Structures are given as C-alpha cells and as structure tokens.
Amino acid sequence: MGSKNKLRRFKENETFENVIQPGREEVVSGNFSLKGKWAEHFGNDHPIVLELGCGKGEYSVGLARKYPGKNFIGVDIKGARFWRGAKTALEENIPNVAFLRSQIELITDLFAEGEVSEIWLTFPDPQIKYKRTKHRLTNRKFLEKYKQVLNQEGCVHLKTDSEFLHGYTLGLLQGLGHEICYANHDVYKNEGSPEEVLGIQTFYENQYLEAGKAITYIRFKVK
Ligand SMILES: C[S@@+](CC[C@H](N)C(=O)[O-])C[C@H]1O[C@@H](n2cnc3c(N)ncnc32)[C@H](O)[C@@H]1O
C-alpha cells in the first residue's frame, strides 16, 4: 500500500467512532480510560471477545455479524490494516465491533482482570527463530497475560497454518497443565470443527488455502 493511501486511512481512522487509538503513555501509566469500562463503550454488558493481531479484521467483523449478543474488539498495531474492518462495520451498521490500535503486550493495561470472555489468535506470525520467541503470541508470558484478562470460563482460540506454532502451543499447554478443549490439525479435512472456525477466512488464511496448506485450530483454557 502506498504511503498516501496509508495516510488517508490513518486520517479516516481518527474520525471512526469504532476505532480507539490510545497513546502509549496513557496506557502504560495505567490511565487508559476504557480499562474495566468496555461495557460503557458498547452501551451493554455483553461478553467481550478479542482478536489479537486482527490485521484487516475479518474475524472480528465476521464474528460480530454472527453473534450480535457479544462485543468484539480487534487489536493490532497497524491502523491502515484494520481500517478495512472498521470501515466495513460502519458501512454495514454493525454496532458490536471495535478496533483498538495498540501493542498486544499491553493487554493487561487495556483490559481489567476478568473483563474478557474469549481471545482469538488468527494466523499470528509463528516467530520460528529462537531470538523471536518473545514475540510468539502463545509463549508462556503471553499466556499469563491472557489468564489475567480472561474470566473464569474464558478460552483462547488459535487458528494457524503453521504446523510449528500448532505443535509448539500444544506441547506448551500440555507441559504447563492448561486445558486443551479441542484440537484439529486440518480443519477443512477432519470433521468436527466448530462453524465459527470453518465459516470465516482471513486475508492470510486465503493465501494459505490457495497454496494448499492445512489450517489447524486449538481451543484452550489457561488454568
Ligand atoms: C500475520 S498477520 C495476520 C493478520 C490477520 N489475523 C489475518 O489472519 O489475516 C499478524 C498481524 O498481527 C499484528 N501484530 C503482530 N504482533 C503484534 C503485537 N505485538 N501487537 C500488535 N499487533 C501485532 C501485525 O501488525 C499483523 O497485522
């Protein structure tokens, strides 16, 4: 995408009521006004579901259409990407989805303890190199953070084309004694995947499907 187009999207994001872009200082200093008050933003106390690393926001928008009784928040640092999802939601008048521009690392400064019901991780970069382990969204540190913001029954969904990330995550969950609720290493081939796994495809997923790659899925609870 050209820089002109990006700038146009950044400008439009500032005018979108479903886009929230807090300053880093505001967040890390513990002064983010929506932490613990997301119900006020949506005007109801429906369950809150996050999509971390939402890219263009296909999952957040797709799930919001499907589940009007839940509120969805796509989180990504790249505003020019989630502009797409925000624009679609406004055009279609979908009130139960928002986009938050922030680092996922700051999740415990963005959401209060137990404020979140579900977390979707959709095609995160597997960060295979050893040096990149700290950026892997299912590493031990991230799991701890997810545990803090999730409520008692809260669960995490991981959908990925990466056999590496699928295996790494399963191994880590087993080793740490977390609860694996469901796992499938080829969701379109092996029966039993939930509708919300089969019915929504992201930008990256479509590229992997075209290349004939298997798509994997795990649903788990962090104990
Ligand atoms: C591989 S893309 C996947 C996008 C989308 N979920 C999809 O399936 O098309 C990963 C996305 O996660 C975002 N991301 C990765 N690490 C992040 C972090 N630590 N904080 C915020 N966003 C992050 C990137 O900006 C990128 O948009």
PDB file of C-alpha atoms and ligand atoms in Angstrom:
ATOM      1  CA  MET A   1       0.000   0.000   0.000  1.00  0.00           C
ATOM      2  CA  GLY A   2       1.332   3.458  -0.930  1.00  0.00           C
ATOM      3  CA  SER A   3       2.125   5.949   1.829  1.00  0.00           C
ATOM      4  CA  LYS A   4      -0.570   8.340   0.540  1.00  0.00           C
ATOM      5  CA  ASN A   5      -3.202   5.653   0.932  1.00  0.00           C
ATOM      6  CA  LYS A   6      -1.928   4.823   4.402  1.00  0.00           C
ATOM      7  CA  LEU A   7      -2.113   8.465   5.464  1.00  0.00           C
ATOM      8  CA  ARG A   8      -5.662   8.702   4.149  1.00  0.00           C
ATOM      9  CA  ARG A   9      -6.618   5.631   6.182  1.00  0.00           C
ATOM     10  CA  PHE A  10      -4.935   6.977   9.340  1.00  0.00           C
ATOM     11  CA  LYS A  11      -6.900  10.203   8.934  1.00  0.00           C
ATOM     12  CA  GLU A  12     -10.173   8.353   8.424  1.00  0.00           C
ATOM     13  CA  ASN A  13      -9.494   6.130  11.439  1.00  0.00           C
ATOM     14  CA  GLU A  14      -9.416   9.272  13.589  1.00  0.00           C
ATOM     15  CA  THR A  15     -12.996  10.038  12.552  1.00  0.00           C
ATOM     16  CA  PHE A  16     -14.342   6.485  13.017  1.00  0.00           C
ATOM     17  CA  GLU A  17     -16.354   6.004  16.209  1.00  0.00           C
ATOM     18  CA  ASN A  18     -15.432   2.293  16.270  1.00  0.00           C
ATOM     19  CA  VAL A  19     -11.658   2.952  16.312  1.00  0.00           C
ATOM     20  CA  ILE A  20      -9.807   3.599  19.579  1.00  0.00           C
ATOM     21  CA  GLN A  21      -6.181   4.738  19.431  1.00  0.00           C
ATOM     22  CA  PRO A  22      -4.812   5.449  22.896  1.00  0.00           C
ATOM     23  CA  GLY A  23      -1.349   6.934  23.344  1.00  0.00           C
ATOM     24  CA  ARG A  24       1.268   4.533  24.687  1.00  0.00           C
ATOM     25  CA  GLU A  25       1.960   6.743  27.722  1.00  0.00           C
ATOM     26  CA  GLU A  26      -1.721   6.829  28.636  1.00  0.00           C
ATOM     27  CA  VAL A  27      -1.811   3.019  28.543  1.00  0.00           C
ATOM     28  CA  VAL A  28       1.435   2.133  30.332  1.00  0.00           C
ATOM     29  CA  SER A  29       0.841   4.717  33.075  1.00  0.00           C
ATOM     30  CA  GLY A  30      -2.352   2.865  33.981  1.00  0.00           C
ATOM     31  CA  ASN A  31      -4.613   5.720  32.861  1.00  0.00           C
ATOM     32  CA  PHE A  32      -6.395   4.144  29.917  1.00  0.00           C
ATOM     33  CA  SER A  33      -9.977   5.240  30.466  1.00  0.00           C
ATOM     34  CA  LEU A  34     -11.676   2.199  28.917  1.00  0.00           C
ATOM     35  CA  LYS A  35      -9.846  -0.379  31.049  1.00  0.00           C
ATOM     36  CA  GLY A  36     -12.584  -2.040  33.113  1.00  0.00           C
ATOM     37  CA  LYS A  37     -15.192   0.115  31.341  1.00  0.00           C
ATOM     38  CA  TRP A  38     -15.590  -1.500  27.939  1.00  0.00           C
ATOM     39  CA  ALA A  39     -19.253  -2.141  28.742  1.00  0.00           C
ATOM     40  CA  GLU A  40     -19.723   1.653  28.710  1.00  0.00           C
ATOM     41  CA  HIS A  41     -18.149   1.905  25.270  1.00  0.00           C
ATOM     42  CA  PHE A  42     -20.582  -0.645  23.847  1.00  0.00           C
ATOM     43  CA  GLY A  43     -23.540   0.504  25.946  1.00  0.00           C
ATOM     44  CA  ASN A  44     -24.225  -3.021  27.245  1.00  0.00           C
ATOM     45  CA  ASP A  45     -22.549  -5.699  29.350  1.00  0.00           C
ATOM     46  CA  HIS A  46     -22.383  -8.416  26.699  1.00  0.00           C
ATOM     47  CA  PRO A  47     -19.333 -10.737  26.712  1.00  0.00           C
ATOM     48  CA  ILE A  48     -16.163  -9.213  25.274  1.00  0.00           C
ATOM     49  CA  VAL A  49     -14.181 -11.159  22.683  1.00  0.00           C
ATOM     50  CA  LEU A  50     -10.742 -10.061  21.423  1.00  0.00           C
ATOM     51  CA  GLU A  51      -8.993 -10.799  18.153  1.00  0.00           C
ATOM     52  CA  LEU A  52      -5.283 -10.171  18.784  1.00  0.00           C
ATOM     53  CA  GLY A  53      -3.274  -9.279  15.671  1.00  0.00           C
ATOM     54  CA  CYS A  54      -6.517  -8.786  13.771  1.00  0.00           C
ATOM     55  CA  GLY A  55      -4.957  -7.468  10.533  1.00  0.00           C
ATOM     56  CA  LYS A  56      -7.867  -6.374   8.337  1.00  0.00           C
ATOM     57  CA  GLY A  57     -10.304  -7.555  10.984  1.00  0.00           C
ATOM     58  CA  GLU A  58     -12.153 -10.275   9.085  1.00  0.00           C
ATOM     59  CA  TYR A  59     -12.657 -12.398  12.181  1.00  0.00           C
ATOM     60  CA  SER A  60     -13.822  -9.536  14.369  1.00  0.00           C
ATOM     61  CA  VAL A  61     -16.350  -8.376  11.764  1.00  0.00           C
ATOM     62  CA  GLY A  62     -17.397 -11.919  10.771  1.00  0.00           C
ATOM     63  CA  LEU A  63     -17.997 -12.970  14.371  1.00  0.00           C
ATOM     64  CA  ALA A  64     -19.783  -9.685  15.167  1.00  0.00           C
ATOM     65  CA  ARG A  65     -22.245 -10.343  12.325  1.00  0.00           C
ATOM     66  CA  LYS A  66     -22.793 -13.887  13.580  1.00  0.00           C
ATOM     67  CA  TYR A  67     -23.043 -13.125  17.305  1.00  0.00           C
ATOM     68  CA  PRO A  68     -24.886  -9.842  17.913  1.00  0.00           C
ATOM     69  CA  GLY A  69     -25.068 -10.767  21.607  1.00  0.00           C
ATOM     70  CA  LYS A  70     -21.293 -10.444  22.052  1.00  0.00           C
ATOM     71  CA  ASN A  71     -18.921  -7.498  21.646  1.00  0.00           C
ATOM     72  CA  PHE A  72     -15.762  -7.910  19.555  1.00  0.00           C
ATOM     73  CA  ILE A  73     -12.535  -5.912  19.674  1.00  0.00           C
ATOM     74  CA  GLY A  74      -9.819  -6.322  17.043  1.00  0.00           C
ATOM     75  CA  VAL A  75      -6.388  -5.339  18.344  1.00  0.00           C
ATOM     76  CA  ASP A  76      -3.487  -4.523  16.037  1.00  0.00           C
ATOM     77  CA  ILE A  77      -0.670  -2.003  15.889  1.00  0.00           C
ATOM     78  CA  LYS A  78      -1.234  -1.451  12.158  1.00  0.00           C
ATOM     79  CA  GLY A  79      -4.086   1.017  11.770  1.00  0.00           C
ATOM     80  CA  ALA A  80      -4.008   1.033   7.973  1.00  0.00           C
ATOM     81  CA  ARG A  81      -4.898  -2.679   8.056  1.00  0.00           C
ATOM     82  CA  PHE A  82      -7.835  -2.636  10.473  1.00  0.00           C
ATOM     83  CA  TRP A  83      -9.203   0.445   8.685  1.00  0.00           C
ATOM     84  CA  ARG A  84     -10.775  -2.158   6.359  1.00  0.00           C
ATOM     85  CA  GLY A  85     -12.692  -3.902   9.136  1.00  0.00           C
ATOM     86  CA  ALA A  86     -13.691  -0.640  10.807  1.00  0.00           C
ATOM     87  CA  LYS A  87     -15.000   0.781   7.514  1.00  0.00           C
ATOM     88  CA  THR A  88     -16.982  -2.392   6.731  1.00  0.00           C
ATOM     89  CA  ALA A  89     -18.526  -2.384  10.209  1.00  0.00           C
ATOM     90  CA  LEU A  90     -19.603   1.250   9.804  1.00  0.00           C
ATOM     91  CA  GLU A  91     -20.971   0.680   6.295  1.00  0.00           C
ATOM     92  CA  GLU A  92     -22.975  -2.331   7.472  1.00  0.00           C
ATOM     93  CA  ASN A  93     -24.040  -0.712  10.747  1.00  0.00           C
ATOM     94  CA  ILE A  94     -22.529  -3.435  12.901  1.00  0.00           C
ATOM     95  CA  PRO A  95     -22.508  -1.905  16.387  1.00  0.00           C
ATOM     96  CA  ASN A  96     -20.828  -4.732  18.333  1.00  0.00           C
ATOM     97  CA  VAL A  97     -17.297  -4.464  16.948  1.00  0.00           C
ATOM     98  CA  ALA A  98     -14.461  -2.018  17.633  1.00  0.00           C
ATOM     99  CA  PHE A  99     -10.794  -1.756  16.722  1.00  0.00           C
ATOM    100  CA  LEU A 100      -8.049  -0.886  19.176  1.00  0.00           C
ATOM    101  CA  ARG A 101      -4.641   0.270  17.972  1.00  0.00           C
ATOM    102  CA  SER A 102      -2.107  -0.975  20.481  1.00  0.00           C
ATOM    103  CA  GLN A 103       0.659  -3.441  21.200  1.00  0.00           C
ATOM    104  CA  ILE A 104      -0.721  -6.808  22.321  1.00  0.00           C
ATOM    105  CA  GLU A 105       1.989  -6.802  25.005  1.00  0.00           C
ATOM    106  CA  LEU A 106      -0.024  -4.088  26.792  1.00  0.00           C
ATOM    107  CA  ILE A 107      -3.204  -6.161  27.045  1.00  0.00           C
ATOM    108  CA  THR A 108      -3.262  -6.105  30.868  1.00  0.00           C
ATOM    109  CA  ASP A 109      -3.224  -2.280  30.749  1.00  0.00           C
ATOM    110  CA  LEU A 110      -6.062  -2.258  28.241  1.00  0.00           C
ATOM    111  CA  PHE A 111      -8.461  -4.698  29.915  1.00  0.00           C
ATOM    112  CA  ALA A 112      -9.271  -5.267  33.583  1.00  0.00           C
ATOM    113  CA  GLU A 113      -8.953  -8.622  35.325  1.00  0.00           C
ATOM    114  CA  GLY A 114     -11.655 -10.976  34.071  1.00  0.00           C
ATOM    115  CA  GLU A 115     -13.099  -8.398  31.635  1.00  0.00           C
ATOM    116  CA  VAL A 116     -12.639 -10.647  28.588  1.00  0.00           C
ATOM    117  CA  SER A 117     -14.567 -13.825  27.677  1.00  0.00           C
ATOM    118  CA  GLU A 118     -12.654 -15.125  24.670  1.00  0.00           C
ATOM    119  CA  ILE A 119      -9.460 -14.416  22.740  1.00  0.00           C
ATOM    120  CA  TRP A 120      -8.914 -15.274  19.074  1.00  0.00           C
ATOM    121  CA  LEU A 121      -5.385 -15.549  17.682  1.00  0.00           C
ATOM    122  CA  THR A 122      -5.771 -15.646  13.921  1.00  0.00           C
ATOM    123  CA  PHE A 123      -2.744 -16.608  11.836  1.00  0.00           C
ATOM    124  CA  PRO A 124      -0.157 -14.965  14.054  1.00  0.00           C
ATOM    125  CA  ASP A 125       3.409 -14.896  12.794  1.00  0.00           C
ATOM    126  CA  PRO A 126       4.871 -18.154  14.240  1.00  0.00           C
ATOM    127  CA  GLN A 127       8.171 -16.372  15.070  1.00  0.00           C
ATOM    128  CA  ILE A 128      10.155 -19.544  14.438  1.00  0.00           C
ATOM    129  CA  LYS A 129      13.641 -18.168  15.085  1.00  0.00           C
ATOM    130  CA  TYR A 130      14.827 -18.679  18.651  1.00  0.00           C
ATOM    131  CA  LYS A 131      15.571 -14.961  19.020  1.00  0.00           C
ATOM    132  CA  ARG A 132      11.951 -14.161  18.147  1.00  0.00           C
ATOM    133  CA  THR A 133      10.409 -16.445  20.810  1.00  0.00           C
ATOM    134  CA  LYS A 134       9.433 -13.458  22.938  1.00  0.00           C
ATOM    135  CA  HIS A 135       7.141 -12.231  20.138  1.00  0.00           C
ATOM    136  CA  ARG A 136       5.329 -15.572  19.774  1.00  0.00           C
ATOM    137  CA  LEU A 137       1.730 -14.920  20.813  1.00  0.00           C
ATOM    138  CA  THR A 138       1.340 -18.255  22.621  1.00  0.00           C
ATOM    139  CA  ASN A 139       4.558 -18.127  24.641  1.00  0.00           C
ATOM    140  CA  ARG A 140       4.402 -18.505  28.414  1.00  0.00           C
ATOM    141  CA  LYS A 141       4.419 -14.767  29.085  1.00  0.00           C
ATOM    142  CA  PHE A 142       1.519 -14.069  26.741  1.00  0.00           C
ATOM    143  CA  LEU A 143      -0.445 -16.994  28.251  1.00  0.00           C
ATOM    144  CA  GLU A 144      -0.029 -15.395  31.694  1.00  0.00           C
ATOM    145  CA  LYS A 145      -1.342 -12.093  30.365  1.00  0.00           C
ATOM    146  CA  TYR A 146      -4.319 -13.784  28.711  1.00  0.00           C
ATOM    147  CA  LYS A 147      -5.091 -15.514  32.014  1.00  0.00           C
ATOM    148  CA  GLN A 148      -5.218 -12.150  33.791  1.00  0.00           C
ATOM    149  CA  VAL A 149      -7.758 -10.545  31.471  1.00  0.00           C
ATOM    150  CA  LEU A 150      -9.905 -13.644  30.838  1.00  0.00           C
ATOM    151  CA  ASN A 151     -12.808 -14.507  33.122  1.00  0.00           C
ATOM    152  CA  GLN A 152     -13.097 -17.895  34.906  1.00  0.00           C
ATOM    153  CA  GLU A 153     -14.672 -19.660  31.927  1.00  0.00           C
ATOM    154  CA  GLY A 154     -12.605 -17.727  29.377  1.00  0.00           C
ATOM    155  CA  CYS A 155     -10.925 -19.511  26.487  1.00  0.00           C
ATOM    156  CA  VAL A 156      -8.411 -18.879  23.726  1.00  0.00           C
ATOM    157  CA  HIS A 157      -8.802 -19.885  20.064  1.00  0.00           C
ATOM    158  CA  LEU A 158      -5.690 -20.346  17.930  1.00  0.00           C
ATOM    159  CA  LYS A 159      -6.174 -20.726  14.173  1.00  0.00           C
ATOM    160  CA  THR A 160      -2.971 -21.084  12.163  1.00  0.00           C
ATOM    161  CA  ASP A 161      -1.429 -22.619   9.071  1.00  0.00           C
ATOM    162  CA  SER A 162       1.834 -23.100  10.969  1.00  0.00           C
ATOM    163  CA  GLU A 163       2.465 -26.703  11.984  1.00  0.00           C
ATOM    164  CA  PHE A 164       5.293 -25.338  14.077  1.00  0.00           C
ATOM    165  CA  LEU A 165       3.087 -22.964  16.070  1.00  0.00           C
ATOM    166  CA  HIS A 166       0.330 -25.587  16.403  1.00  0.00           C
ATOM    167  CA  GLY A 167       2.775 -28.181  17.791  1.00  0.00           C
ATOM    168  CA  TYR A 168       4.652 -25.696  19.958  1.00  0.00           C
ATOM    169  CA  THR A 169       1.411 -24.452  21.513  1.00  0.00           C
ATOM    170  CA  LEU A 170       0.017 -27.949  22.148  1.00  0.00           C
ATOM    171  CA  GLY A 171       3.289 -29.011  23.785  1.00  0.00           C
ATOM    172  CA  LEU A 172       3.455 -25.912  25.955  1.00  0.00           C
ATOM    173  CA  LEU A 173      -0.182 -26.223  27.049  1.00  0.00           C
ATOM    174  CA  GLN A 174       0.301 -29.875  27.997  1.00  0.00           C
ATOM    175  CA  GLY A 175       3.552 -29.147  29.813  1.00  0.00           C
ATOM    176  CA  LEU A 176       2.007 -26.318  31.823  1.00  0.00           C
ATOM    177  CA  GLY A 177      -1.168 -28.250  32.624  1.00  0.00           C
ATOM    178  CA  HIS A 178      -3.598 -25.967  30.782  1.00  0.00           C
ATOM    179  CA  GLU A 179      -6.859 -27.384  29.451  1.00  0.00           C
ATOM    180  CA  ILE A 180      -6.969 -28.259  25.755  1.00  0.00           C
ATOM    181  CA  CYS A 181     -10.686 -28.196  24.926  1.00  0.00           C
ATOM    182  CA  TYR A 182     -10.389 -29.046  21.232  1.00  0.00           C
ATOM    183  CA  ALA A 183      -7.612 -29.526  18.670  1.00  0.00           C
ATOM    184  CA  ASN A 184      -7.699 -30.263  14.935  1.00  0.00           C
ATOM    185  CA  HIS A 185      -4.652 -30.304  12.654  1.00  0.00           C
ATOM    186  CA  ASP A 186      -6.604 -29.952   9.380  1.00  0.00           C
ATOM    187  CA  VAL A 187      -9.923 -28.239   9.995  1.00  0.00           C
ATOM    188  CA  TYR A 188     -11.335 -28.424   6.462  1.00  0.00           C
ATOM    189  CA  LYS A 189     -10.451 -32.127   6.095  1.00  0.00           C
ATOM    190  CA  ASN A 190     -11.159 -33.613   9.519  1.00  0.00           C
ATOM    191  CA  GLU A 191     -14.736 -33.373  10.724  1.00  0.00           C
ATOM    192  CA  GLY A 192     -15.778 -31.732  13.952  1.00  0.00           C
ATOM    193  CA  SER A 193     -14.565 -28.137  13.720  1.00  0.00           C
ATOM    194  CA  PRO A 194     -16.977 -25.527  15.028  1.00  0.00           C
ATOM    195  CA  GLU A 195     -18.853 -23.390  12.499  1.00  0.00           C
ATOM    196  CA  GLU A 196     -17.011 -20.220  13.502  1.00  0.00           C
ATOM    197  CA  VAL A 197     -13.729 -21.908  12.561  1.00  0.00           C
ATOM    198  CA  LEU A 198     -14.930 -23.057   9.133  1.00  0.00           C
ATOM    199  CA  GLY A 199     -17.149 -20.110   8.247  1.00  0.00           C
ATOM    200  CA  ILE A 200     -14.738 -17.148   8.370  1.00  0.00           C
ATOM    201  CA  GLN A 201     -11.485 -16.770   6.396  1.00  0.00           C
ATOM    202  CA  THR A 202      -8.895 -14.055   6.938  1.00  0.00           C
ATOM    203  CA  PHE A 203      -6.635 -12.387   4.394  1.00  0.00           C
ATOM    204  CA  TYR A 204      -3.693 -14.600   5.338  1.00  0.00           C
ATOM    205  CA  GLU A 205      -5.814 -17.716   5.571  1.00  0.00           C
ATOM    206  CA  ASN A 206      -6.996 -17.272   1.990  1.00  0.00           C
ATOM    207  CA  GLN A 207      -3.390 -17.134   0.789  1.00  0.00           C
ATOM    208  CA  TYR A 208      -2.535 -20.334   2.674  1.00  0.00           C
ATOM    209  CA  LEU A 209      -5.642 -22.109   1.394  1.00  0.00           C
ATOM    210  CA  GLU A 210      -4.744 -21.208  -2.193  1.00  0.00           C
ATOM    211  CA  ALA A 211      -1.301 -22.687  -1.587  1.00  0.00           C
ATOM    212  CA  GLY A 212      -2.988 -25.928  -0.412  1.00  0.00           C
ATOM    213  CA  LYS A 213      -1.838 -25.672   3.208  1.00  0.00           C
ATOM    214  CA  ALA A 214      -3.703 -27.343   6.067  1.00  0.00           C
ATOM    215  CA  ILE A 215      -5.314 -24.997   8.573  1.00  0.00           C
ATOM    216  CA  THR A 216      -5.104 -26.002  12.237  1.00  0.00           C
ATOM    217  CA  TYR A 217      -7.127 -24.957  15.271  1.00  0.00           C
ATOM    218  CA  ILE A 218      -6.859 -25.271  19.056  1.00  0.00           C
ATOM    219  CA  ARG A 219      -9.281 -24.047  21.709  1.00  0.00           C
ATOM    220  CA  PHE A 220      -7.848 -23.959  25.225  1.00  0.00           C
ATOM    221  CA  LYS A 221      -8.244 -22.573  28.734  1.00  0.00           C
ATOM    222  CA  VAL A 222      -5.341 -21.064  30.654  1.00  0.00           C
ATOM    223  CA  LYS A 223      -5.528 -22.523  34.189  1.00  0.00           C
TER     224      LYS A 223
HETATM  225  C1  LIG B   1       0.377 -12.431  10.051  1.00  0.00           C
HETATM  226  S1  LIG B   1      -0.683 -11.078  10.339  1.00  0.00           S
HETATM  227  C2  LIG B   1      -2.286 -11.853  10.499  1.00  0.00           C
HETATM  228  C3  LIG B   1      -3.416 -10.864  10.314  1.00  0.00           C
HETATM  229  C4  LIG B   1      -4.827 -11.445  10.353  1.00  0.00           C
HETATM  230  N1  LIG B   1      -5.134 -12.032  11.635  1.00  0.00           N
HETATM  231  C5  LIG B   1      -5.024 -12.433   9.247  1.00  0.00           C
HETATM  232  O1  LIG B   1      -5.146 -13.643   9.524  1.00  0.00           O
HETATM  233  O2  LIG B   1      -5.097 -12.033   8.076  1.00  0.00           O
HETATM  234  C6  LIG B   1      -0.279 -10.650  12.009  1.00  0.00           C
HETATM  235  C7  LIG B   1      -0.857  -9.317  12.488  1.00  0.00           C
HETATM  236  O3  LIG B   1      -0.576  -9.176  13.867  1.00  0.00           O
HETATM  237  C8  LIG B   1      -0.126  -7.860  14.136  1.00  0.00           C
HETATM  238  N2  LIG B   1       0.772  -7.965  15.305  1.00  0.00           N
HETATM  239  C9  LIG B   1       1.778  -8.850  15.468  1.00  0.00           C
HETATM  240  N3  LIG B   1       2.371  -8.697  16.663  1.00  0.00           N
HETATM  241  C10 LIG B   1       1.713  -7.675  17.268  1.00  0.00           C
HETATM  242  C11 LIG B   1       1.835  -7.052  18.533  1.00  0.00           C
HETATM  243  N4  LIG B   1       2.756  -7.461  19.402  1.00  0.00           N
HETATM  244  N5  LIG B   1       0.995  -6.056  18.846  1.00  0.00           N
HETATM  245  C12 LIG B   1       0.051  -5.646  17.956  1.00  0.00           C
HETATM  246  N6  LIG B   1      -0.117  -6.190  16.740  1.00  0.00           N
HETATM  247  C13 LIG B   1       0.693  -7.203  16.400  1.00  0.00           C
HETATM  248  C14 LIG B   1       0.556  -7.399  12.872  1.00  0.00           C
HETATM  249  O4  LIG B   1       0.535  -5.991  12.766  1.00  0.00           O
HETATM  250  C15 LIG B   1      -0.275  -8.089  11.796  1.00  0.00           C
HETATM  251  O5  LIG B   1      -1.330  -7.269  11.330  1.00  0.00           O
END
